[in-house]
């Protein structure tokens, strides 16, 4: 009876799993495959745009189709769908996921503040990929000990990221322009400016609506792409049956040989158009985090792949019998279906653009989290899809650049050359990083990894060589955009790292803190002072600089460090590391807030979470989980994993806008050492600055019979300081290069890095620090 119930339960679970996979496969059409699905709009047109148009015979057309089929099969199907989907980082894909895997399984990263406690995160070591007990190979040891190799690896990753930004500019332009390009067929090329004008309006509307998110219209994305795929597959079958049923013979690789034998160098140059059939394949891996590998494989193998192959085959059948017909996609569409296809193609192009724009926002967020991009405002709303963010600055930059390219090129041929070069370069970088993952993360032999690189890399190099020839014919756009984005990211990373090393070198010794005594030789005022620093250990120079100019500070001091760990997400209960700085009598604590490169920081309840975590730390310390030497700065605890977390306090809320609410505050608040005039002035400023203040959380200790009186005093003092007020102290840096630095370094620091700092968001805005509670300490940096 028990075995029967077990089998029945297993069958129910299998049905649920199948339904979930089918649902995710359906949703993936609108997010993952939009860009790949609209490739037929411009593949043949770009392939035959050069001298290849002089070869008007069946072998040339069949050879081009054979190239398209095998390129699509080898790169999109075998490389991305079959192999690369397994190179995920806790279910996440993309350039940064490969880099994060390498950083965790080898000391390849340049991220500051690495701590041994980070390796204890539940998401740090994926099952089956732990390298703790694996012997290090000579190649791996060489790379780990070479700073130049680490810097080179970071440059490769930043180059790939720059190509993602470049595609974020080019994809909306070529997608929308090629979808509306069919109007030239009806207008006999007399009103080409009208096509560009309509495409510009569509682009402007698309970018303007980005701030609203896609959650309201996302349910329409999948039906649009599915209808588009089925429609182009049906027209492909129609063209095969009507024009040339023998086109199936071109599936043989022999036609590739015949193609090169007849076209020679012209055929090789035309490969820059053939490679467009795989543009959008990178989205299969980039957007893996929102779906599963099984759902993406199901959707691609059973719908996307056959539909696109039928369309490419049908176009080849049409062109083999209509050499004089325009290479425009719409020339092979029956006249009765022309206008429905125009509308459907435009909608599909918008969906494809949306997926790439969202991926660009996500990539910028990851770059910023890893210290490789200037500070930007990252917007995420709870009703949006998980991981979906909106960055206003990047949105307007993408819109301006996409419009400039659309108005500048006014056609898809040169735009396709730039698009193909960026896509294939990104594929080659992905292949190179995957080779390292195969060897260092999957622990496969070096020979096996090199075979992967040799097979797929050689194919991509052939296409890259053809794409490089097209640089004077539009490809320069990709080179220019990629170079600009790469310089911005590397300059920001270089400047930020030099500043961190300066802070690390100039931090205050613990000996100085201990010699000052419990009062630190200053006046201790009521309240909590949160000092933001990039250091995960030691006392920052910002603190002593503040005391030098104003010998007074708050009764409770907390050093806050926000840092990114090379994992996509950090569970909320593992984010806070709490420790003590100096003896207990100093009332100085440290809080390290860890987040993954795809985490979206939500600082709404940060103050309350921080106080609760410190209270839990104090009580854990009193129960025996304390550092043997309390005066040493170093012991940190992940307090939220404690079974008693949140059970030691009574938490209640009251509306701070209610005049009568003052009576509900704890008794010691009325006796605060702040004068009534200062308290009244503070309340007035808070009310004036924030008319919709959040309710104030009131803490009350449940266990009042603590063994040690000093522990109870410390807890009550912390709660009292919380109600007295919390202030945020940040450094306001003035950064200059040393007078004896090289010209290049002085230009990078004094001009480029300073320009980026002045034109990006301030740290207080990014961290959502209330302006009324902010104190900035001026600091001079000479790097």
XYZ file of C-alpha atoms in Angstrom:
783
model
C 0.000 0.000 0.000
C 2.850 2.362 0.859
C 4.684 1.643 -2.398
C 1.480 2.330 -4.366
C 1.043 5.715 -2.654
C 4.717 6.504 -3.289
C 4.363 5.752 -7.001
C 1.195 7.837 -7.200
C 2.924 10.777 -5.502
C 5.865 10.433 -7.882
C 3.504 10.488 -10.865
C 1.848 13.663 -9.545
C 5.250 15.321 -9.067
C 6.296 14.330 -12.585
C 3.099 15.835 -14.002
C 3.721 19.080 -12.119
C 7.305 19.174 -13.378
C 6.173 18.589 -16.955
C 3.562 21.334 -16.692
C 6.128 23.723 -15.258
C 8.605 22.954 -18.057
C 5.911 23.454 -20.693
C 4.853 26.766 -19.130
C 8.438 28.020 -19.002
C 9.009 26.857 -22.573
C 5.978 28.867 -23.651
C 7.176 31.973 -21.802
C 10.698 31.656 -23.211
C 9.484 32.475 -26.740
C 8.855 36.079 -25.781
C 12.116 36.606 -23.872
C 14.794 34.302 -25.265
C 14.009 33.734 -28.935
C 12.702 37.089 -30.148
C 16.025 38.288 -31.587
C 16.886 34.935 -33.163
C 13.425 34.597 -34.708
C 13.590 37.808 -36.759
C 16.943 36.978 -38.378
C 15.252 35.896 -41.664
C 14.351 39.557 -42.208
C 17.925 40.441 -43.127
C 20.068 37.291 -43.604
C 19.641 36.748 -47.359
C 19.527 40.458 -48.082
C 22.894 40.986 -46.384
C 24.425 37.820 -47.842
C 23.675 38.850 -51.433
C 24.275 42.574 -50.948
C 27.846 42.514 -52.250
C 29.458 40.908 -55.259
C 27.620 37.662 -54.578
C 24.593 39.130 -56.326
C 26.519 38.612 -59.608
C 26.309 34.827 -59.160
C 22.699 34.299 -60.200
C 22.455 30.530 -60.336
C 21.010 27.724 -58.288
C 24.334 26.473 -56.896
C 25.119 29.893 -55.369
C 21.707 30.093 -53.678
C 21.826 26.473 -52.501
C 25.367 26.977 -51.219
C 24.326 30.045 -49.226
C 21.434 28.113 -47.701
C 23.716 25.167 -46.876
C 26.049 27.577 -45.067
C 23.108 29.071 -43.155
C 21.765 25.659 -42.171
C 25.049 24.256 -40.876
C 26.066 27.487 -39.123
C 22.694 27.638 -37.415
C 22.905 23.956 -36.458
C 26.472 23.935 -35.151
C 26.520 27.245 -33.293
C 22.948 27.797 -32.137
C 21.888 24.176 -31.587
C 25.031 22.310 -30.572
C 27.098 25.040 -28.928
C 24.469 27.126 -27.139
C 21.486 24.825 -26.609
C 23.233 21.510 -25.995
C 26.557 22.507 -24.389
C 26.524 26.070 -23.067
C 23.249 25.804 -21.143
C 25.068 23.446 -18.763
C 27.699 26.108 -17.981
C 25.296 27.969 -15.712
C 26.046 29.668 -12.427
C 23.275 28.586 -10.046
C 20.881 28.719 -12.993
C 22.197 32.045 -14.352
C 23.874 32.568 -17.718
C 25.850 35.246 -19.518
C 29.394 36.559 -19.674
C 29.521 37.439 -15.981
C 28.256 34.029 -14.905
C 31.227 32.393 -16.662
C 33.612 34.903 -15.063
C 32.045 34.347 -11.619
C 32.459 30.573 -11.985
C 36.132 31.038 -12.826
C 36.661 33.436 -9.902
C 35.112 30.998 -7.422
C 36.977 27.931 -8.652
C 40.284 29.714 -9.082
C 41.906 32.869 -7.765
C 41.344 34.736 -11.023
C 39.269 37.641 -9.725
C 40.324 41.172 -8.854
C 37.374 41.880 -6.552
C 38.427 43.486 -3.237
C 37.394 42.389 0.255
C 37.444 38.647 -0.330
C 36.852 36.749 2.916
C 36.961 33.079 3.781
C 33.395 33.403 5.104
C 32.214 34.062 1.558
C 33.032 30.476 0.628
C 30.492 29.284 3.202
C 27.579 30.806 1.288
C 25.047 28.206 0.216
C 25.244 29.440 -3.388
C 29.050 29.602 -3.566
C 29.787 25.987 -4.500
C 27.396 24.376 -6.962
C 26.779 20.633 -6.431
C 29.395 18.561 -8.208
C 31.631 21.526 -9.067
C 33.490 22.078 -5.806
C 37.222 22.481 -6.278
C 38.289 22.544 -2.627
C 40.053 19.160 -2.769
C 41.066 19.251 -6.438
C 44.796 19.490 -7.161
C 45.768 22.654 -9.002
C 47.147 22.201 -12.504
C 50.335 24.020 -13.584
C 48.323 26.188 -15.981
C 45.866 27.152 -13.263
C 48.661 27.949 -10.802
C 50.388 30.126 -13.368
C 47.211 32.098 -14.063
C 46.424 32.519 -10.368
C 49.895 33.901 -9.624
C 50.097 36.278 -12.584
C 48.510 39.695 -12.092
C 48.848 40.395 -15.820
C 46.854 37.274 -16.659
C 44.116 38.272 -14.194
C 43.981 41.767 -15.680
C 43.890 40.280 -19.185
C 41.021 37.981 -18.210
C 39.103 40.945 -16.791
C 39.728 42.906 -20.005
C 38.333 40.016 -22.053
C 35.217 39.932 -19.867
C 34.811 43.709 -20.128
C 35.251 43.451 -23.905
C 32.434 40.906 -24.030
C 30.307 43.158 -21.843
C 31.033 46.117 -24.129
C 29.800 44.012 -27.052
C 26.562 43.374 -25.145
C 26.122 47.152 -24.804
C 26.879 47.517 -28.508
C 24.180 44.967 -29.357
C 21.802 46.877 -27.091
C 22.271 49.842 -29.431
C 22.252 47.981 -32.744
C 19.503 45.392 -32.171
C 16.564 47.819 -31.797
C 17.754 49.769 -34.847
C 18.183 46.814 -37.216
C 15.134 44.938 -35.894
C 12.670 47.785 -36.299
C 14.211 49.068 -39.541
C 14.228 45.647 -41.215
C 10.646 44.913 -40.138
C 9.366 48.137 -41.755
C 11.763 47.794 -44.697
C 9.044 45.982 -46.636
C 7.345 49.309 -47.332
C 10.061 49.945 -49.916
C 8.584 47.112 -51.957
C 5.171 48.793 -52.069
C 6.565 52.316 -52.454
C 9.036 51.283 -55.198
C 11.934 52.773 -53.179
C 10.587 56.298 -53.797
C 9.905 57.123 -50.166
C 12.863 55.606 -48.322
C 12.779 58.490 -45.871
C 9.283 57.452 -44.797
C 10.592 54.048 -43.675
C 13.302 55.690 -41.562
C 10.798 58.160 -40.108
C 8.365 55.416 -39.065
C 11.201 53.334 -37.619
C 12.383 56.328 -35.588
C 8.918 56.893 -34.159
C 8.669 53.225 -33.157
C 12.081 53.372 -31.482
C 11.255 56.541 -29.536
C 7.958 55.116 -28.305
C 9.629 51.856 -27.348
C 12.338 53.494 -25.232
C 9.997 56.055 -23.657
C 7.774 53.265 -22.290
C 10.685 51.331 -20.767
C 10.249 52.883 -17.323
C 6.836 51.246 -16.951
C 8.356 47.782 -17.197
C 7.104 44.933 -19.344
C 5.005 43.094 -16.794
C 1.734 44.476 -18.247
C 2.433 43.406 -21.821
C 4.828 40.504 -21.257
C 1.989 38.010 -21.612
C 1.638 39.131 -25.248
C 5.290 38.551 -26.154
C 5.156 34.769 -26.427
C 2.010 34.614 -28.636
C 3.540 37.219 -30.978
C 6.779 35.281 -31.423
C 5.015 31.926 -31.737
C 2.620 33.333 -34.362
C 5.594 34.881 -36.188
C 7.524 31.588 -36.202
C 4.569 29.560 -37.408
C 3.803 32.154 -40.090
C 7.315 32.228 -41.543
C 7.453 28.414 -41.402
C 4.183 28.240 -43.358
C 5.449 30.671 -46.018
C 8.656 28.639 -46.180
C 6.717 25.447 -46.910
C 4.629 27.346 -49.466
C 7.736 28.573 -51.309
C 9.334 25.119 -51.246
C 6.285 23.474 -52.778
C 5.632 26.232 -55.289
C 9.115 27.124 -56.524
C 11.726 24.404 -55.979
C 11.048 21.195 -54.019
C 14.644 20.087 -54.729
C 15.987 22.610 -52.250
C 16.252 19.900 -49.579
C 19.366 18.677 -51.409
C 21.184 21.800 -50.182
C 21.184 20.319 -46.672
C 24.250 18.380 -47.828
C 27.590 20.042 -46.900
C 28.713 19.263 -50.442
C 26.986 22.450 -51.581
C 29.301 24.457 -49.310
C 32.229 23.097 -51.316
C 30.457 23.929 -54.581
C 29.682 27.413 -53.252
C 33.327 28.215 -52.540
C 34.517 26.587 -55.749
C 32.295 28.889 -57.775
C 32.357 32.131 -55.788
C 35.865 32.088 -54.285
C 36.801 35.260 -52.431
C 33.377 36.823 -53.057
C 31.767 33.865 -51.284
C 34.087 34.268 -48.304
C 33.234 37.974 -47.997
C 29.513 37.118 -48.125
C 29.884 35.078 -44.915
C 29.474 38.365 -43.054
C 25.811 38.131 -44.065
C 25.470 34.395 -43.397
C 26.553 34.779 -39.768
C 23.447 36.912 -39.129
C 21.431 33.680 -38.953
C 22.885 33.057 -35.457
C 22.604 36.606 -34.097
C 20.431 36.389 -31.048
C 21.853 33.018 -30.012
C 23.669 34.724 -27.150
C 20.257 35.508 -25.626
C 19.711 31.750 -25.196
C 22.503 31.742 -22.609
C 22.141 35.338 -21.367
C 18.495 34.922 -20.301
C 18.883 31.448 -18.816
C 18.239 32.743 -15.295
C 14.552 33.377 -15.932
C 13.916 29.846 -17.200
C 15.445 26.361 -17.089
C 17.751 24.592 -19.501
C 15.100 21.932 -20.145
C 12.404 24.489 -21.075
C 14.713 26.400 -23.441
C 15.860 23.191 -25.137
C 12.267 22.064 -25.555
C 11.158 25.336 -27.149
C 14.188 25.561 -29.439
C 14.318 21.975 -30.680
C 10.601 21.512 -31.331
C 9.510 24.967 -32.519
C 12.253 27.541 -33.125
C 14.754 25.345 -34.959
C 12.370 23.655 -37.434
C 10.460 26.881 -38.145
C 13.599 28.875 -38.954
C 15.091 26.055 -41.065
C 11.861 25.829 -43.097
C 11.880 29.608 -43.600
C 15.509 29.692 -44.760
C 14.853 26.736 -47.032
C 11.764 28.368 -48.487
C 13.645 31.601 -49.203
C 16.350 29.616 -50.987
C 13.679 27.858 -53.110
C 12.156 31.223 -54.014
C 15.478 32.875 -54.886
C 16.624 29.902 -56.986
C 13.740 30.568 -59.376
C 13.506 34.370 -59.066
C 17.016 35.772 -59.530
C 15.744 39.182 -60.542
C 13.442 39.544 -57.502
C 14.445 41.973 -54.726
C 16.399 40.423 -51.869
C 13.896 41.973 -49.471
C 12.239 39.437 -47.174
C 8.765 40.558 -48.215
C 9.372 39.734 -51.876
C 8.778 36.045 -51.076
C 5.561 36.744 -49.155
C 2.264 36.312 -51.057
C 0.660 39.683 -51.864
C -2.460 38.885 -49.857
C -0.379 38.477 -46.679
C 1.910 41.485 -47.141
C 0.256 43.909 -44.688
C -0.408 41.299 -41.960
C 3.264 40.337 -42.174
C 4.360 43.993 -41.894
C 2.364 44.369 -38.668
C 3.463 41.011 -37.276
C 7.129 41.627 -38.137
C 7.043 45.042 -36.431
C 5.572 43.525 -33.271
C 8.144 40.712 -33.341
C 10.922 43.283 -33.798
C 9.696 45.199 -30.736
C 9.697 41.983 -28.699
C 13.227 41.174 -29.898
C 14.410 44.675 -29.019
C 12.828 44.492 -25.583
C 14.693 41.295 -24.732
C 18.051 42.812 -25.724
C 17.377 46.117 -23.927
C 16.422 44.270 -20.735
C 19.582 42.153 -21.044
C 21.619 45.350 -21.426
C 20.103 46.814 -18.242
C 20.894 43.582 -16.405
C 24.485 43.567 -17.704
C 25.038 47.178 -16.605
C 23.707 46.261 -13.165
C 26.207 43.379 -12.964
C 29.095 45.593 -14.126
C 28.210 48.197 -11.510
C 27.955 45.542 -8.796
C 31.447 44.275 -9.638
C 32.931 47.787 -9.636
C 33.325 48.072 -13.409
C 30.741 50.736 -14.207
C 29.943 54.228 -12.883
C 27.202 54.517 -10.288
C 23.731 54.504 -11.853
C 20.188 54.427 -10.552
C 18.814 50.884 -10.656
C 15.016 50.681 -10.504
C 13.220 47.458 -9.653
C 9.576 47.137 -8.695
C 8.162 44.171 -6.842
C 5.510 43.532 -9.490
C 8.122 43.214 -12.205
C 9.678 39.955 -13.323
C 12.444 38.768 -10.984
C 15.783 40.162 -12.087
C 14.239 42.762 -14.391
C 15.637 46.224 -13.762
C 15.382 49.638 -15.398
C 18.279 52.104 -15.552
C 17.168 55.575 -16.745
C 20.611 56.808 -17.812
C 21.328 53.735 -19.938
C 17.847 53.804 -21.454
C 18.268 57.329 -22.834
C 21.808 56.642 -24.040
C 20.588 53.568 -25.938
C 17.714 55.548 -27.456
C 19.941 58.401 -28.654
C 22.536 56.059 -30.134
C 19.920 53.808 -31.807
C 18.218 56.838 -33.353
C 21.557 58.242 -34.536
C 22.484 54.955 -36.203
C 19.043 54.579 -37.803
C 19.099 58.124 -39.201
C 22.744 57.841 -40.202
C 22.660 54.525 -42.072
C 19.026 54.737 -43.326
C 19.239 51.105 -44.387
C 20.024 47.637 -43.098
C 23.061 46.620 -45.184
C 25.766 48.612 -43.363
C 23.883 48.224 -40.104
C 23.925 44.442 -40.582
C 27.717 44.503 -41.023
C 28.133 46.225 -37.657
C 25.574 43.940 -36.024
C 27.178 40.760 -37.333
C 30.669 41.779 -36.246
C 29.537 42.505 -32.668
C 27.531 39.275 -32.426
C 30.270 37.006 -33.713
C 32.951 38.679 -31.554
C 30.750 38.077 -28.501
C 30.315 34.439 -29.509
C 34.078 33.974 -29.812
C 34.697 35.479 -26.357
C 31.990 33.197 -24.922
C 33.723 30.198 -26.534
C 37.064 31.234 -25.027
C 35.610 31.626 -21.508
C 33.671 28.355 -21.806
C 36.927 26.585 -22.650
C 38.334 27.761 -19.319
C 35.161 26.664 -17.509
C 35.422 23.180 -19.037
C 38.956 22.802 -17.715
C 38.874 24.664 -14.373
C 35.235 24.241 -13.266
C 34.081 21.002 -14.874
C 37.573 19.514 -14.303
C 37.738 18.014 -17.772
C 41.118 17.442 -19.362
C 42.931 20.301 -21.068
C 42.837 18.362 -24.344
C 39.046 18.108 -24.196
C 38.763 21.854 -23.505
C 41.118 22.671 -26.389
C 39.102 20.455 -28.747
C 36.003 22.485 -27.874
C 37.917 25.702 -28.527
C 39.428 24.374 -31.752
C 36.131 23.176 -33.209
C 33.820 26.091 -32.420
C 36.537 28.732 -32.307
C 37.760 27.910 -35.813
C 34.246 28.280 -37.198
C 33.805 31.631 -35.491
C 37.235 32.879 -36.593
C 36.294 32.190 -40.220
C 33.189 34.328 -39.837
C 35.081 36.977 -37.865
C 37.646 37.292 -40.648
C 34.841 37.945 -43.104
C 33.194 40.428 -40.725
C 36.456 42.352 -40.271
C 36.545 42.990 -44.025
C 33.232 44.821 -43.614
C 34.622 47.306 -41.060
C 34.865 50.128 -43.658
C 31.285 49.331 -44.755
C 29.565 49.921 -41.421
C 31.482 47.570 -39.151
C 33.401 50.538 -37.755
C 30.295 51.417 -35.766
C 30.667 48.290 -33.624
C 34.372 48.905 -33.153
C 33.788 52.501 -32.073
C 30.905 51.763 -29.693
C 32.709 48.795 -28.146
C 35.891 50.824 -27.646
C 34.009 53.663 -25.925
C 32.161 51.329 -23.542
C 35.352 49.374 -22.824
C 37.333 52.517 -21.962
C 34.561 53.747 -19.641
C 34.431 50.467 -17.733
C 38.175 49.953 -17.472
C 38.830 53.552 -16.375
C 36.154 53.275 -13.673
C 37.499 49.921 -12.491
C 41.074 51.204 -12.450
C 40.200 54.369 -10.526
C 37.979 52.535 -8.029
C 40.600 49.878 -7.390
C 43.347 52.456 -6.870
C 41.097 54.279 -4.407
C 40.387 51.040 -2.538
C 44.093 50.226 -2.291
C 44.688 53.756 -0.944
C 42.006 53.224 1.728
C 43.493 49.845 2.590
C 46.952 51.337 3.004
C 45.781 54.303 5.110
C 43.345 52.574 7.452
C 43.688 53.220 11.171
C 45.432 50.640 13.319
C 43.535 48.924 16.102
C 46.291 49.970 18.492
C 45.223 53.591 18.101
C 41.582 52.677 18.830
C 42.535 50.757 21.976
C 44.742 53.554 23.291
C 41.851 56.051 23.166
C 39.778 54.208 25.741
C 35.986 53.580 25.725
C 35.131 57.239 25.011
C 37.708 57.420 22.176
C 38.833 60.694 23.740
C 35.759 62.508 22.385
C 32.236 63.453 23.385
C 29.776 60.606 22.678
C 26.366 61.966 21.636
C 23.103 59.955 21.587
C 22.331 58.107 18.376
C 23.884 55.689 15.902
C 26.507 56.722 13.364
C 26.741 54.540 10.257
C 30.111 54.998 8.569
C 30.127 53.708 4.995
C 33.422 52.294 3.787
C 34.784 49.999 1.102
C 36.920 48.154 3.672
C 35.758 44.857 5.139
C 38.307 45.092 7.969
C 40.076 47.832 9.882
C 38.943 51.371 10.639
C 38.724 53.730 7.638
C 40.572 57.035 7.609
C 37.197 58.762 7.153
C 36.412 58.086 10.816
C 39.595 59.625 12.226
C 39.401 62.523 9.771
C 35.928 63.304 11.118
C 37.155 63.159 14.721
C 40.123 65.394 13.917
C 37.844 68.168 12.708
C 34.993 67.611 15.180
C 35.951 65.739 18.384
C 32.494 64.293 18.962
C 30.609 61.282 17.664
C 27.613 59.061 18.331
C 27.398 56.663 21.237
C 27.095 53.698 18.840
C 29.350 53.384 15.797
C 28.736 50.918 12.976
C 31.106 50.503 10.038
C 29.037 49.514 6.991
C 30.581 47.790 3.988
C 28.467 46.849 0.952
C 30.321 44.292 -1.107
C 29.575 42.006 -4.043
C 30.359 38.297 -3.920
C 30.914 36.417 -7.227
C 27.592 34.583 -7.013
C 24.347 35.607 -8.745
C 22.241 35.786 -5.577
C 22.922 35.750 -1.834
C 20.052 34.428 0.329
C 18.638 37.188 2.502
C 19.412 35.377 5.742
C 23.091 35.107 4.726
C 23.585 38.720 3.627
C 24.561 40.292 6.953
C 27.923 39.621 8.596
C 28.072 41.246 12.040
C 31.140 41.713 14.203
C 32.625 43.904 16.877
C 35.417 46.455 16.491
C 37.505 46.758 19.632
C 36.365 45.967 23.197
C 32.693 45.842 24.134
C 32.881 49.115 26.012
C 33.700 50.985 22.772
C 30.222 50.250 21.328
C 31.708 49.880 17.857
C 30.422 47.268 15.424
C 30.984 46.164 11.861
C 28.315 45.140 9.368
C 29.210 43.661 5.984
C 26.244 43.460 3.624
C 26.926 40.855 0.950
C 25.027 40.690 -2.309
C 25.310 38.797 -5.577
C 26.017 40.377 -8.934
C 22.350 40.018 -9.902
C 20.859 41.018 -6.554
C 18.820 44.225 -6.453
C 19.489 46.031 -3.190
C 16.408 47.019 -1.233
C 17.353 49.387 1.587
C 13.794 50.123 2.719
C 14.157 48.238 6.031
C 17.936 48.471 6.267
C 18.017 50.366 9.564
C 15.684 47.932 11.316
C 17.428 44.874 9.861
C 20.779 46.259 10.980
C 19.673 46.909 14.564
C 18.004 43.489 14.814
C 21.177 41.820 13.509
C 23.411 43.639 16.021
C 21.055 42.741 18.870
C 21.177 39.097 17.812
C 24.972 39.262 17.605
C 25.251 40.670 21.129
C 23.046 37.921 22.531
C 24.856 35.181 20.621
C 28.097 36.570 21.992
C 26.670 36.446 25.536
C 25.669 32.804 25.030
C 29.245 31.778 24.393
C 29.714 32.319 20.646
C 32.268 35.027 21.219
C 35.719 35.728 19.920
C 38.502 34.516 22.256
C 40.164 37.931 22.033
C 37.429 40.562 22.100
C 39.833 43.356 21.292
C 40.740 41.960 17.896
C 38.801 43.110 14.853
C 38.023 40.059 12.778
C 35.358 37.693 14.145
C 32.125 37.984 12.176
C 28.876 36.075 12.508
C 26.025 35.354 10.093
C 23.399 36.065 12.734
C 20.305 35.619 10.589
C 20.920 31.880 10.302
C 20.368 31.562 14.049
C 17.222 29.677 15.014
C 16.428 32.351 17.612
C 16.738 35.288 15.223
C 13.747 37.611 15.571
C 12.357 35.676 18.543
C 14.133 37.701 21.217
C 12.355 40.963 20.384
C 8.813 42.247 20.413
C 8.398 44.330 17.264
C 5.600 46.825 16.775
C 4.958 49.754 14.474
C 3.444 53.156 15.065
C 2.799 56.022 12.716
C 5.381 58.737 13.318
C 3.067 61.301 11.729
C 0.514 60.819 14.463
C 0.909 63.497 17.095
C -0.273 61.124 19.770
C 2.299 58.544 18.796
C 4.942 60.152 20.971
C 3.180 58.698 23.988
C 3.693 55.192 22.635
C 7.467 55.522 22.391
C 9.678 53.825 24.950
C 10.111 55.707 28.217
C 13.805 56.365 27.734
C 13.122 58.336 24.563
C 11.431 61.089 26.518
C 14.505 61.290 28.708
C 16.914 61.451 25.811
C 19.834 63.814 26.298
C 18.691 65.792 23.293
C 17.039 69.037 24.265
C 13.293 69.407 23.544
C 14.086 72.189 21.053
C 16.429 69.919 19.046
C 13.903 67.063 19.082
C 11.151 69.380 17.877
C 13.378 70.814 15.139
C 14.356 67.308 13.978
C 10.706 66.198 13.838
C 9.821 69.305 11.823
C 12.584 68.674 9.265
C 11.623 65.002 8.922
C 7.991 65.901 8.383
C 8.905 68.585 5.832
C 11.370 66.379 3.899
C 9.291 63.202 3.815
C 5.535 63.673 4.014
C 5.019 59.913 3.558
C 7.429 58.567 6.143
C 7.351 54.838 6.828
C 6.015 53.678 10.179
C 8.642 53.616 12.914
C 9.484 50.157 14.226
C 9.598 49.847 18.025
C 11.774 47.168 19.628
C 11.273 45.656 23.055
C 13.395 42.966 24.677
C 11.434 39.826 25.569
C 14.128 38.289 27.749
C 14.698 40.964 30.385
C 16.321 38.516 32.839
C 19.692 38.330 31.177
C 22.554 36.719 33.081
C 24.945 39.605 32.607
C 23.899 43.132 33.500
C 26.416 44.554 31.025
C 24.724 42.699 28.155
C 21.333 44.126 29.093
C 22.816 47.610 29.356
C 24.416 47.272 25.940
C 21.139 46.114 24.348
C 19.104 48.885 25.935
C 21.724 51.433 24.952
C 21.557 50.226 21.345
C 17.743 50.460 21.276
C 17.888 53.911 22.864
C 20.421 55.051 20.279
C 18.161 53.741 17.523
C 15.297 55.982 18.652
C 17.606 58.922 19.242
C 18.380 58.899 15.534
C 20.599 57.350 12.882
C 23.048 59.357 10.793
C 24.906 58.243 7.680
C 28.537 59.279 7.267
C 30.147 58.941 3.832
C 33.366 60.188 2.342
C 33.321 63.025 -0.173
C 36.538 62.405 -2.049
C 38.720 64.720 -4.070
C 40.915 62.448 -6.166
C 44.099 63.478 -7.944
C 47.090 61.632 -9.348
C 50.456 62.176 -7.695
C 52.586 64.918 -9.194
C 55.299 62.432 -10.216
C 52.885 59.980 -11.893
C 53.177 59.228 -15.602
C 51.273 61.308 -18.128
C 48.922 58.433 -18.941
C 48.070 57.845 -15.271
C 47.502 61.567 -14.673
C 45.202 61.713 -17.701
C 43.227 58.653 -16.588
C 42.807 59.824 -12.963
C 42.617 63.618 -13.327
C 40.560 63.749 -16.522
C 38.758 60.506 -17.422
C 37.993 59.135 -13.949
C 37.158 62.573 -12.539
C 34.782 63.214 -15.441
C 32.961 59.939 -14.804
C 32.701 60.647 -11.049
C 31.257 64.109 -11.613
C 28.640 62.848 -14.074
C 27.410 59.728 -12.300
C 25.075 59.262 -9.357
C 26.401 59.987 -5.902
C 26.823 57.083 -3.510
C 24.128 58.502 -1.223
C 21.560 58.366 -4.038
C 22.534 54.822 -5.031
C 22.305 53.645 -1.408
C 18.978 55.503 -0.892
C 20.379 57.435 2.073
C 17.918 60.043 3.434
C 19.387 63.437 2.644
C 18.382 64.859 6.009
C 20.488 62.214 7.806
C 23.573 62.464 5.565
C 26.982 63.737 6.718
C 29.780 63.925 4.165
C 33.431 64.011 5.210
C 35.836 65.651 2.789
C 38.851 63.506 1.886
C 41.846 64.113 -0.372
C 43.220 61.190 -2.361
C 46.557 61.285 -4.152
C 46.832 58.095 -6.156
